[in-house]
Tab-separated table of C-alpha atoms in Angstrom:
chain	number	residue	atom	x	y	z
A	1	UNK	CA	17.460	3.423	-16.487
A	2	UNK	CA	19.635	6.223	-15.183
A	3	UNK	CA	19.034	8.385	-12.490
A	4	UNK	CA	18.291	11.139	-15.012
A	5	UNK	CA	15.460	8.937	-16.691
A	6	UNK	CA	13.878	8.351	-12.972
A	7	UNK	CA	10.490	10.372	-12.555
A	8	UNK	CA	10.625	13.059	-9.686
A	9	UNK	CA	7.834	14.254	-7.586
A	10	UNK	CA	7.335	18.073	-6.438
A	11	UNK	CA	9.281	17.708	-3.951
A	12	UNK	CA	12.194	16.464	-4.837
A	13	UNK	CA	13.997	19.537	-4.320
A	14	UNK	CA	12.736	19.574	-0.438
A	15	UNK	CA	13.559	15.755	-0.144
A	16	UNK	CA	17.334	16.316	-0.946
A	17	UNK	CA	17.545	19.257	1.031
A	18	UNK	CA	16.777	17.134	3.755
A	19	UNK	CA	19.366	14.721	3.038
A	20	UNK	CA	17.074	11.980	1.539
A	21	UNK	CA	18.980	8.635	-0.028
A	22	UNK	CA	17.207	8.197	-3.037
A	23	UNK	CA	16.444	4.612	-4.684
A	24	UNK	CA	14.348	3.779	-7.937
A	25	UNK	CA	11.081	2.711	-7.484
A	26	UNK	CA	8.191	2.284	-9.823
A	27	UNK	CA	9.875	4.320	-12.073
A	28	UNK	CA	10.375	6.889	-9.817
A	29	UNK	CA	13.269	8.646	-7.670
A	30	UNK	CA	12.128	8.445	-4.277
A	31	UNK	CA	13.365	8.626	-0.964
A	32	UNK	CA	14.665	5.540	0.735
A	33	UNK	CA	15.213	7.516	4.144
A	34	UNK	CA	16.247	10.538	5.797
A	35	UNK	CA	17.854	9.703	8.853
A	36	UNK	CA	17.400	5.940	8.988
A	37	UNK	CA	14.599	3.359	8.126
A	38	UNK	CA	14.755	2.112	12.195
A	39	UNK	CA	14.240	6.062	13.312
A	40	UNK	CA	11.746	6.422	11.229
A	41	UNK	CA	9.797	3.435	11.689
A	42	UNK	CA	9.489	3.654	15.420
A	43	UNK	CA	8.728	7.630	14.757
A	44	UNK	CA	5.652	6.150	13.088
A	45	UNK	CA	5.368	3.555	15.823
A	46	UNK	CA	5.413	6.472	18.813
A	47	UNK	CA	4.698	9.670	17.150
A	48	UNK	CA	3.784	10.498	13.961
A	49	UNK	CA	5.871	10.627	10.352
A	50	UNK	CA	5.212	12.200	6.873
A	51	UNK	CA	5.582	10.496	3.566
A	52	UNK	CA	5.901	11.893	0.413
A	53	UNK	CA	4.012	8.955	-1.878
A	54	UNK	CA	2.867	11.270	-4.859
A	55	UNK	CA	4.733	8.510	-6.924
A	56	UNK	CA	1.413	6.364	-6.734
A	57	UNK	CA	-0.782	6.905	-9.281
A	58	UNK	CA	-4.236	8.205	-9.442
A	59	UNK	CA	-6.790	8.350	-12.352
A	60	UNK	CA	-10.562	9.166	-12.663
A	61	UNK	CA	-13.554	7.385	-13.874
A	62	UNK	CA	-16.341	10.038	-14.373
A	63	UNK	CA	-19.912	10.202	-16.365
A	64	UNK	CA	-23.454	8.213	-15.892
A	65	UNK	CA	-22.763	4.878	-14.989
A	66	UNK	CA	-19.304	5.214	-13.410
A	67	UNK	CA	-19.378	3.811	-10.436
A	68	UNK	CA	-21.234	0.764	-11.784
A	69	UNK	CA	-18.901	0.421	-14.734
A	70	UNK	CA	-15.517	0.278	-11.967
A	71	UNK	CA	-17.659	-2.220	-10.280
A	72	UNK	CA	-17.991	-4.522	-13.384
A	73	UNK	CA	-14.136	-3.986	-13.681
A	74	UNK	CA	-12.716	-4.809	-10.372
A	75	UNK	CA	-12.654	-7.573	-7.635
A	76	UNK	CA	-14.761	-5.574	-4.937
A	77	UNK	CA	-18.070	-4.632	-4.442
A	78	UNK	CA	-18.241	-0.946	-4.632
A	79	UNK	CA	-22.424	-1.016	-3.358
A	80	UNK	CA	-20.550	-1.512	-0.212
A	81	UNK	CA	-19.746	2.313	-0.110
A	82	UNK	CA	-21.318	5.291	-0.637
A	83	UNK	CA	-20.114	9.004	-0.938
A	84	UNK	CA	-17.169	9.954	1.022
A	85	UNK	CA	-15.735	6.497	1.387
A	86	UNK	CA	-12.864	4.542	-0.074
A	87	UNK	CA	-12.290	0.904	-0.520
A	88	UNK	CA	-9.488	-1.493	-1.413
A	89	UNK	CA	-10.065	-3.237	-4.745
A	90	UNK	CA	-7.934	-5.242	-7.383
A	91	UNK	CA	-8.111	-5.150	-11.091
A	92	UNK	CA	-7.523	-8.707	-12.702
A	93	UNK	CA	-7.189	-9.969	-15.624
A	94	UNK	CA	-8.901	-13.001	-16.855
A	95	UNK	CA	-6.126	-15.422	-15.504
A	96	UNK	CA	-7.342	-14.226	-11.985
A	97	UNK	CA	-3.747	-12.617	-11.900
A	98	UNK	CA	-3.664	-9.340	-9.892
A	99	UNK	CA	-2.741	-6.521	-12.722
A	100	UNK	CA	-2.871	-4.220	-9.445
A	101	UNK	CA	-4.277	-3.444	-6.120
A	102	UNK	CA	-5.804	0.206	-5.512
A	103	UNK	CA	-7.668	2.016	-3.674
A	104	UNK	CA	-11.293	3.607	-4.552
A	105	UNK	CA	-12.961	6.982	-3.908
A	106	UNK	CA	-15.885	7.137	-4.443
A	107	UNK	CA	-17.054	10.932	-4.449
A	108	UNK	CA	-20.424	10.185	-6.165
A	109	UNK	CA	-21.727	7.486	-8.631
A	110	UNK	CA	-20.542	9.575	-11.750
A	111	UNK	CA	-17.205	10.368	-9.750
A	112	UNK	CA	-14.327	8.178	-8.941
A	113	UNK	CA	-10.984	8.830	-7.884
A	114	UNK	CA	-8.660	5.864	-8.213
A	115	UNK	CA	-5.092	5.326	-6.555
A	116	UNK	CA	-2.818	2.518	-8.536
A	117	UNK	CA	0.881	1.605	-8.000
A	118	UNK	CA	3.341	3.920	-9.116
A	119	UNK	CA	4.039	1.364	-12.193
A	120	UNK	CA	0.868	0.247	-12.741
A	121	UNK	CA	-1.181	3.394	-13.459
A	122	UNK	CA	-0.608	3.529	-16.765
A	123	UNK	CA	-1.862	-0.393	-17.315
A	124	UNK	CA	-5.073	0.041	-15.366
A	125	UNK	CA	-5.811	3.341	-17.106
A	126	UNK	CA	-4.892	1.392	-20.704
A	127	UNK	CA	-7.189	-1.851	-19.313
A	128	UNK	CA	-10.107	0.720	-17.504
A	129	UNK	CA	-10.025	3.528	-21.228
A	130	UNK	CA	-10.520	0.037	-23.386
A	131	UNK	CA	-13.186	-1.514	-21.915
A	132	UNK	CA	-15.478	2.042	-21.150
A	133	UNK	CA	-18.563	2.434	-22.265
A	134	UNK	CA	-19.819	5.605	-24.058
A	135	UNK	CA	-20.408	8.482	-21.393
A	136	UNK	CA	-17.952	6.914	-19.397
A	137	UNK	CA	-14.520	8.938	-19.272
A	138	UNK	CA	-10.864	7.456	-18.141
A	139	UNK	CA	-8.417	10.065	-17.204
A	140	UNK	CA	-4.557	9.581	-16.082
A	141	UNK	CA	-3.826	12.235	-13.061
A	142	UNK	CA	-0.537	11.034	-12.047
A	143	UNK	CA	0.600	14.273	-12.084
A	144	UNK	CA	-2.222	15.877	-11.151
A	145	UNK	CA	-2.206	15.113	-7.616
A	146	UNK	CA	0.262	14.765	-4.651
A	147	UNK	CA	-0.112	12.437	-1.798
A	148	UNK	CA	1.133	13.301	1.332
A	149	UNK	CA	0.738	10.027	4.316
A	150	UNK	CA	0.931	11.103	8.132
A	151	UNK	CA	1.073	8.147	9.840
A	152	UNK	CA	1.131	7.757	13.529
A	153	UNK	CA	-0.686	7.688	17.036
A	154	UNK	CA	-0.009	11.224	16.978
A	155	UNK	CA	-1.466	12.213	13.053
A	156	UNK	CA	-4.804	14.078	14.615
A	157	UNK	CA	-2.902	16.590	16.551
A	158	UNK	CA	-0.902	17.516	13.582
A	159	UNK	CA	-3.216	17.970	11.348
A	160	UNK	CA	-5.883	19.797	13.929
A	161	UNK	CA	-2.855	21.998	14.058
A	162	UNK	CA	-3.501	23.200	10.477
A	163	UNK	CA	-7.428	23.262	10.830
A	164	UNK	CA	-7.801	20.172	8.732
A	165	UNK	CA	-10.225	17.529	9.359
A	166	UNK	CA	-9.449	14.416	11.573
A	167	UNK	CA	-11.370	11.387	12.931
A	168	UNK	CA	-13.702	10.792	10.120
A	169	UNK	CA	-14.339	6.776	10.265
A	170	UNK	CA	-11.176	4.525	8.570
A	171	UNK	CA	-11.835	4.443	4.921
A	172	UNK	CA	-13.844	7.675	4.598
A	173	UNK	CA	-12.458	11.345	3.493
A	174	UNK	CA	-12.923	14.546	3.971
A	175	UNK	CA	-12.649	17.673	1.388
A	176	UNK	CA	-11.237	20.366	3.154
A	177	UNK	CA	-9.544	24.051	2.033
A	178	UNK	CA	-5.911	25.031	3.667
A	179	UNK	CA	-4.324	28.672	2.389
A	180	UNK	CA	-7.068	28.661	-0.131
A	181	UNK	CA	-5.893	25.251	-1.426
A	182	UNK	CA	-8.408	22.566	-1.952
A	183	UNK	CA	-7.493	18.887	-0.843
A	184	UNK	CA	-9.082	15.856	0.706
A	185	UNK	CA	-7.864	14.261	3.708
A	186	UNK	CA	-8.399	10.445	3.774
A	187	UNK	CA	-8.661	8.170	6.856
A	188	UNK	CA	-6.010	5.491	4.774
A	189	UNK	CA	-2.532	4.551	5.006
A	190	UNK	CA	-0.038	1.357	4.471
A	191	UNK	CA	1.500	1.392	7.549
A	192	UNK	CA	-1.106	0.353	10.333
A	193	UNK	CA	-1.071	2.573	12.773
A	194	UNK	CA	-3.409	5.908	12.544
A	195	UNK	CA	-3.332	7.813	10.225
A	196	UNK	CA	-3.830	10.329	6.800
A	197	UNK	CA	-3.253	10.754	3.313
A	198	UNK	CA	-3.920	14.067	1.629
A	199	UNK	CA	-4.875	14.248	-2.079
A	200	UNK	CA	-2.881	17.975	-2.660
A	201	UNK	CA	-2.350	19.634	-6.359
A	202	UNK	CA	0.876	18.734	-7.184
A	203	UNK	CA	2.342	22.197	-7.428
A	204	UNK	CA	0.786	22.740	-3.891
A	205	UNK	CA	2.614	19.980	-2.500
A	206	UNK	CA	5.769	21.726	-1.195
A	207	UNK	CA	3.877	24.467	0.619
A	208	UNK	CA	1.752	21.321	2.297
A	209	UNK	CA	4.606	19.648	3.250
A	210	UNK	CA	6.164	22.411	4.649
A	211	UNK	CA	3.053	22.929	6.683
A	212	UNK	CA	2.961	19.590	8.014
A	213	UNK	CA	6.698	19.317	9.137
A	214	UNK	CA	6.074	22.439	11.078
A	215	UNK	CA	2.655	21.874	12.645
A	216	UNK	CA	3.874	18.405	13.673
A	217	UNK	CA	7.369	19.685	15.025
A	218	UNK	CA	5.995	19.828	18.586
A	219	UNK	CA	4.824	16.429	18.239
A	220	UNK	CA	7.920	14.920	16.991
A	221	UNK	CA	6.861	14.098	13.545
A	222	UNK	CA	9.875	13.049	11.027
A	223	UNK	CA	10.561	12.488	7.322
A	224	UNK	CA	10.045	9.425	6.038
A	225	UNK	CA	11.200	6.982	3.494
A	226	UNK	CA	9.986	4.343	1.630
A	227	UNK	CA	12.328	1.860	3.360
A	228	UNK	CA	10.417	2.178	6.573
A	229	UNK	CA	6.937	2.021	4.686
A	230	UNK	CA	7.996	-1.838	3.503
A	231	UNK	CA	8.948	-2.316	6.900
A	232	UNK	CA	6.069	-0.914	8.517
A	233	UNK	CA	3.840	-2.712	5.998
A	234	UNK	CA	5.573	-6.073	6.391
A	235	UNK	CA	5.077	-5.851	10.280
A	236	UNK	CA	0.706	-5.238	9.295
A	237	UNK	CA	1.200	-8.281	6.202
A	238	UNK	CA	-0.203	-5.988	4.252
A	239	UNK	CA	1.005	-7.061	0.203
A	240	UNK	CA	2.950	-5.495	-2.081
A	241	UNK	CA	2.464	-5.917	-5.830
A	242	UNK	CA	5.112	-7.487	-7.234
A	243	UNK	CA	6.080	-9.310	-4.493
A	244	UNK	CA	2.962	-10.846	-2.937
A	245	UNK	CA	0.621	-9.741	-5.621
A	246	UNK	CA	1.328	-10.374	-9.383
A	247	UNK	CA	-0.098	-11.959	-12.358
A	248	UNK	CA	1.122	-15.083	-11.254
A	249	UNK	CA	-0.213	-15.017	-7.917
A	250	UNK	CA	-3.908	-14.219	-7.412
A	251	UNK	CA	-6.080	-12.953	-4.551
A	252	UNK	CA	-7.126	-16.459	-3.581
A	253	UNK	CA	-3.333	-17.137	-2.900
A	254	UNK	CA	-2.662	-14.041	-1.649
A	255	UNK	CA	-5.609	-14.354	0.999
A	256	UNK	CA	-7.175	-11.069	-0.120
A	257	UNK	CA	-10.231	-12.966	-1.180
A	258	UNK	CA	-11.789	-10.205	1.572
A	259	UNK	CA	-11.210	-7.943	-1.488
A	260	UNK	CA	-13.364	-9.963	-3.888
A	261	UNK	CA	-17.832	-9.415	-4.457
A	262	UNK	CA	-17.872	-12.788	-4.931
A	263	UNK	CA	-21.362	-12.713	-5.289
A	264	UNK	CA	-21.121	-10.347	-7.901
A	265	UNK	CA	-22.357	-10.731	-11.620
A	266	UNK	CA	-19.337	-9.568	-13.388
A	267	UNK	CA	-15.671	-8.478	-12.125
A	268	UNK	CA	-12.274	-9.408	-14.364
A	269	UNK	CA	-11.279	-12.736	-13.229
A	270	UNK	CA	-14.364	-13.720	-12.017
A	271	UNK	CA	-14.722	-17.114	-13.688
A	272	UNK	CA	-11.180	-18.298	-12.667
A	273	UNK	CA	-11.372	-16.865	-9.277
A	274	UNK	CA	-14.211	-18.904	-8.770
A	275	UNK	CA	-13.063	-21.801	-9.953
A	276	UNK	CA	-9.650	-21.571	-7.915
A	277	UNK	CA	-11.643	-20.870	-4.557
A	278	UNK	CA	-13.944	-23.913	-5.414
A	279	UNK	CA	-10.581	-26.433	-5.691
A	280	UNK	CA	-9.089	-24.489	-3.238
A	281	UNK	CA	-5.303	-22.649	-4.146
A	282	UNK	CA	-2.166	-24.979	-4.426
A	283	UNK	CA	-0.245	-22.289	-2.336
A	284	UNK	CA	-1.208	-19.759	-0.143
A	285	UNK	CA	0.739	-16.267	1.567
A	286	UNK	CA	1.527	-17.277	5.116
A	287	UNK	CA	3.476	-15.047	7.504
A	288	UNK	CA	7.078	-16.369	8.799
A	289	UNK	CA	8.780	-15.448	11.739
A	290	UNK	CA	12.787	-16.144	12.683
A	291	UNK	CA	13.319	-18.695	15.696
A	292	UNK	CA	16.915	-17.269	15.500
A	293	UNK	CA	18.385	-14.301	14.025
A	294	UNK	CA	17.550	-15.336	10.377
A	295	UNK	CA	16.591	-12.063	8.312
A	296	UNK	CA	14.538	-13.835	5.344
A	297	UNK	CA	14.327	-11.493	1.646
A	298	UNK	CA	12.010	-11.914	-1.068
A	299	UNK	CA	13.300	-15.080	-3.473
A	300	UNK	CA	15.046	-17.008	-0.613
A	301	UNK	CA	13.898	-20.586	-0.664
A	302	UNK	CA	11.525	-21.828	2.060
A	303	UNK	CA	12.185	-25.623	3.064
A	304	UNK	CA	10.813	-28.400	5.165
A	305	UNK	CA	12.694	-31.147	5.803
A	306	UNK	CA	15.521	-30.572	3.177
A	307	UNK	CA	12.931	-30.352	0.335
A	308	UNK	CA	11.777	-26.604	-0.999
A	309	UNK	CA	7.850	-25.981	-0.756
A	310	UNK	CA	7.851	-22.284	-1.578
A	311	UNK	CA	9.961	-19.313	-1.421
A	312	UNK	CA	9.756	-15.536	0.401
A	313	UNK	CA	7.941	-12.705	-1.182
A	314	UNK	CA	8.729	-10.350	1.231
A	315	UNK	CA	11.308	-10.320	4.261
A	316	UNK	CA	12.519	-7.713	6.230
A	317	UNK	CA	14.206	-7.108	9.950
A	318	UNK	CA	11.025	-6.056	12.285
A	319	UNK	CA	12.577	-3.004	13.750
A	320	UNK	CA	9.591	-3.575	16.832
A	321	UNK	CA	10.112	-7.400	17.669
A	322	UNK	CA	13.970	-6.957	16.806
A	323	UNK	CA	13.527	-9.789	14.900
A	324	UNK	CA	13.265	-11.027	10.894
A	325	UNK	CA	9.493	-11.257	9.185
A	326	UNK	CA	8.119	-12.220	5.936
A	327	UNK	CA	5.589	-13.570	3.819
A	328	UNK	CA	6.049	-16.439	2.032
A	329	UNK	CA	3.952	-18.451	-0.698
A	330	UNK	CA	3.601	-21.684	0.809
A	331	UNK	CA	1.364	-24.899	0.320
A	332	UNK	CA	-1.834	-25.570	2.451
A	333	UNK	CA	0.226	-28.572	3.873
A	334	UNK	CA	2.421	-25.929	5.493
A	335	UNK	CA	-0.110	-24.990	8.287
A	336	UNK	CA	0.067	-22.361	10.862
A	337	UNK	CA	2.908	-23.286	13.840
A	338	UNK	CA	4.441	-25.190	11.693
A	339	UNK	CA	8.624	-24.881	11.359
A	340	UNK	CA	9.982	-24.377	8.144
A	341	UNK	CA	13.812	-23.340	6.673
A	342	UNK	CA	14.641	-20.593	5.079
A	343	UNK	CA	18.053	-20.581	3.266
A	344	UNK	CA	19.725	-17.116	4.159
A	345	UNK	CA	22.720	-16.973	2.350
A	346	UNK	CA	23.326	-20.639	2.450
A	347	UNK	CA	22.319	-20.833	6.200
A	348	UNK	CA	19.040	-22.729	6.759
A	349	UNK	CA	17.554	-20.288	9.222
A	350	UNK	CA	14.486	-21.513	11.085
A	351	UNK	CA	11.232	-19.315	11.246
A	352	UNK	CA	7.804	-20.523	12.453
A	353	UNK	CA	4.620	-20.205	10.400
A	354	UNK	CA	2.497	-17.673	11.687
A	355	UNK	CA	-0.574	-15.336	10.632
A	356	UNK	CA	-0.365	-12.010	10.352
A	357	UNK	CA	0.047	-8.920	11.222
A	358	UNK	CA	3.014	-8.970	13.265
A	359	UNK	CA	2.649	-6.430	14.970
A	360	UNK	CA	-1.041	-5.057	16.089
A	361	UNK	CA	-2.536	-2.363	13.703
A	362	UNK	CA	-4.396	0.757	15.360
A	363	UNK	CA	-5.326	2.151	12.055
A	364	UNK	CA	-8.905	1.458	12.611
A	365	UNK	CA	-9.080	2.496	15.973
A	366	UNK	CA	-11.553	5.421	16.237
């Protein structure tokens, strides 16, 4: 795929003004940083940054019966919500495999708003449009929607700044109207710290954006890339389909059985999730951290004495601990505190099993 065939958000013309790198993702041309994934990330860290994600996808599930028909389609238990909340949810298939992890809002039981993976939207739209029952209506609107993330300790004051709501509870949203634009501002993010994403029409997004850089100028807010999102997310643990989520590795692997109404009647997957949790997973996502200045990256082989046991799904350098981080799909027998190898470029680096996050989240913080 050429750089020509890449998808481009709205603001794509803003992003290289700005003198964004650009990398493929998803499908998409997006942003890998502006003026450097460590700036950026400790922006986050100590102030506040903006991310363009519109790349994700979103689709809607409306009509009588909605809400229970997403429920009887994905891992978590959406009675857990009501109105004006959002929760994190997986769509399976029957393998137990993880077709994607999303996010759910739920604006009323005939109305839901769901966020996919950039390269996934289409699938769980396909899987979701299949299996709907009359009354029921899928729709794709990847492109209906922009989603702008300001993440940071210092989020509320820039988006008080614009008159837009702030510290609603974590997983809740708000609907709000800025310039005569309607968008909802949502207590959610994937980097840990506090934070916002807005839903914004797409053609709106510039003028948002714009808004946000200069209502958050004050407060030392910066562009952001999606190299210091994966490193900001790898510091929380939180997965990344793909990579720590995938067909071939499930939520009971993964430890996002959290994620998963186990009690629940009917969800895709159910029967094999079930009966993996009962006999308990052959391998399980454990967090790794270097003894030495090892930098582990997702395929590197993960050793204990000599012989492999597993291998990294994701591995970065923690720009906060100044040291490298990763998850890594391990057996049980690998417990936490244990020492295990990883082989870095033919270097068997030493890292110490750990549980994450890395770094302490204050995304829920009120």
């Amino acid at each position: 795929m050429t750089a020509e065939d890449l998808a481009r958000t709205s603001l794509y013309e803003r992003q290289v003004a700005l003198g964004a790198k650009f990398a493929e993702f998803g499908g998409w041309s997006m942003p890998l940083q502006y003026s450097g994934v460590v700036d950026e990330h400790t922006a986050v860290r100590e102030r506040v940054g903006l991310f363009d994600v519109s790349h994700l996808g979103k689709a809607s599930v409306t009509g009588p019966g909605a809400r229970a028909f997403a429920d009887a389609c994905l891992t978590n238990a959406l009675e857990k919500i009501g109105p004006g909340q959002a929760q994190y949810t997986l769509c399976c298939d029957e393998s137990g495999g993880v077709v994607d992890d999303l996010i759910v809002y739920l604006h009323a039981d005939d109305d839901l708003l769901l966020v996919p993976n950039a390269a996934n939207n289409a699938e769980v739209v396909r899987r979701l449009t299949a299996a709907a029952p009359a009354g029921v209506q899928v729709r794709d609107r990847h492109r209906d929607l922009a989603v702008l993330a300001v993440q940071g300790p210092r989020s509320d004051e820039v988006l008080a700044a614009l008159s837009l709501p702030t510290g609603h509870p974590y997983m809740s949203f708000a609907e709000a109207v800025h310039d005569g634009v309607a968008l909802v501002v949502c207590r959610t993010g994937y980097t840990g710290e506090r934070g916002y994403e807005l839903l914004v029409p797409w053609d709106e997004a510039a003028t948002m954006w714009d808004a946000l850089l200069a209502a958050g100028e004050d407060h030392g807010i910066v562009p952001c890339g999606l190299g210091a999102r994966d490193t900001l997310r790898t510091e929380m643990g939180y997965p990344l389909h793909g990579q720590d989520l995938a067909l071939d590795i499930t939520p009971v692997q993964a430890r996002a059985g959290w994620a998963v109404g186990w009690s629940k009647p009917s969800f895709w997957g159910r029967d094999a999730l079930l009966a993996e949790k009962a006999a308990g997973p052959v391998r399980r996502l454990q967090g790794i951290r270097a003894r030495g200045r090892g930098i582990p990256r997702p395929g590197m082989t993960v050793t204990v004495d000599g012989e492999p046991v597993g291998r990294v799904t994701s591995g970065t350098f923690s720009p906060t601990l100044r040291q490298g981080i990763g998850l890594a799909l391990l057996p049980p027998s690998v417990a936490e505190g244990s020492e295990v190898q990883v082989d870095v470029r033919g270097r068997a680096e030493t890292f110490e099993v750990v549980r994450p996050p890395f770094v302490q989240p204050s995304a829920k913080e009120s």
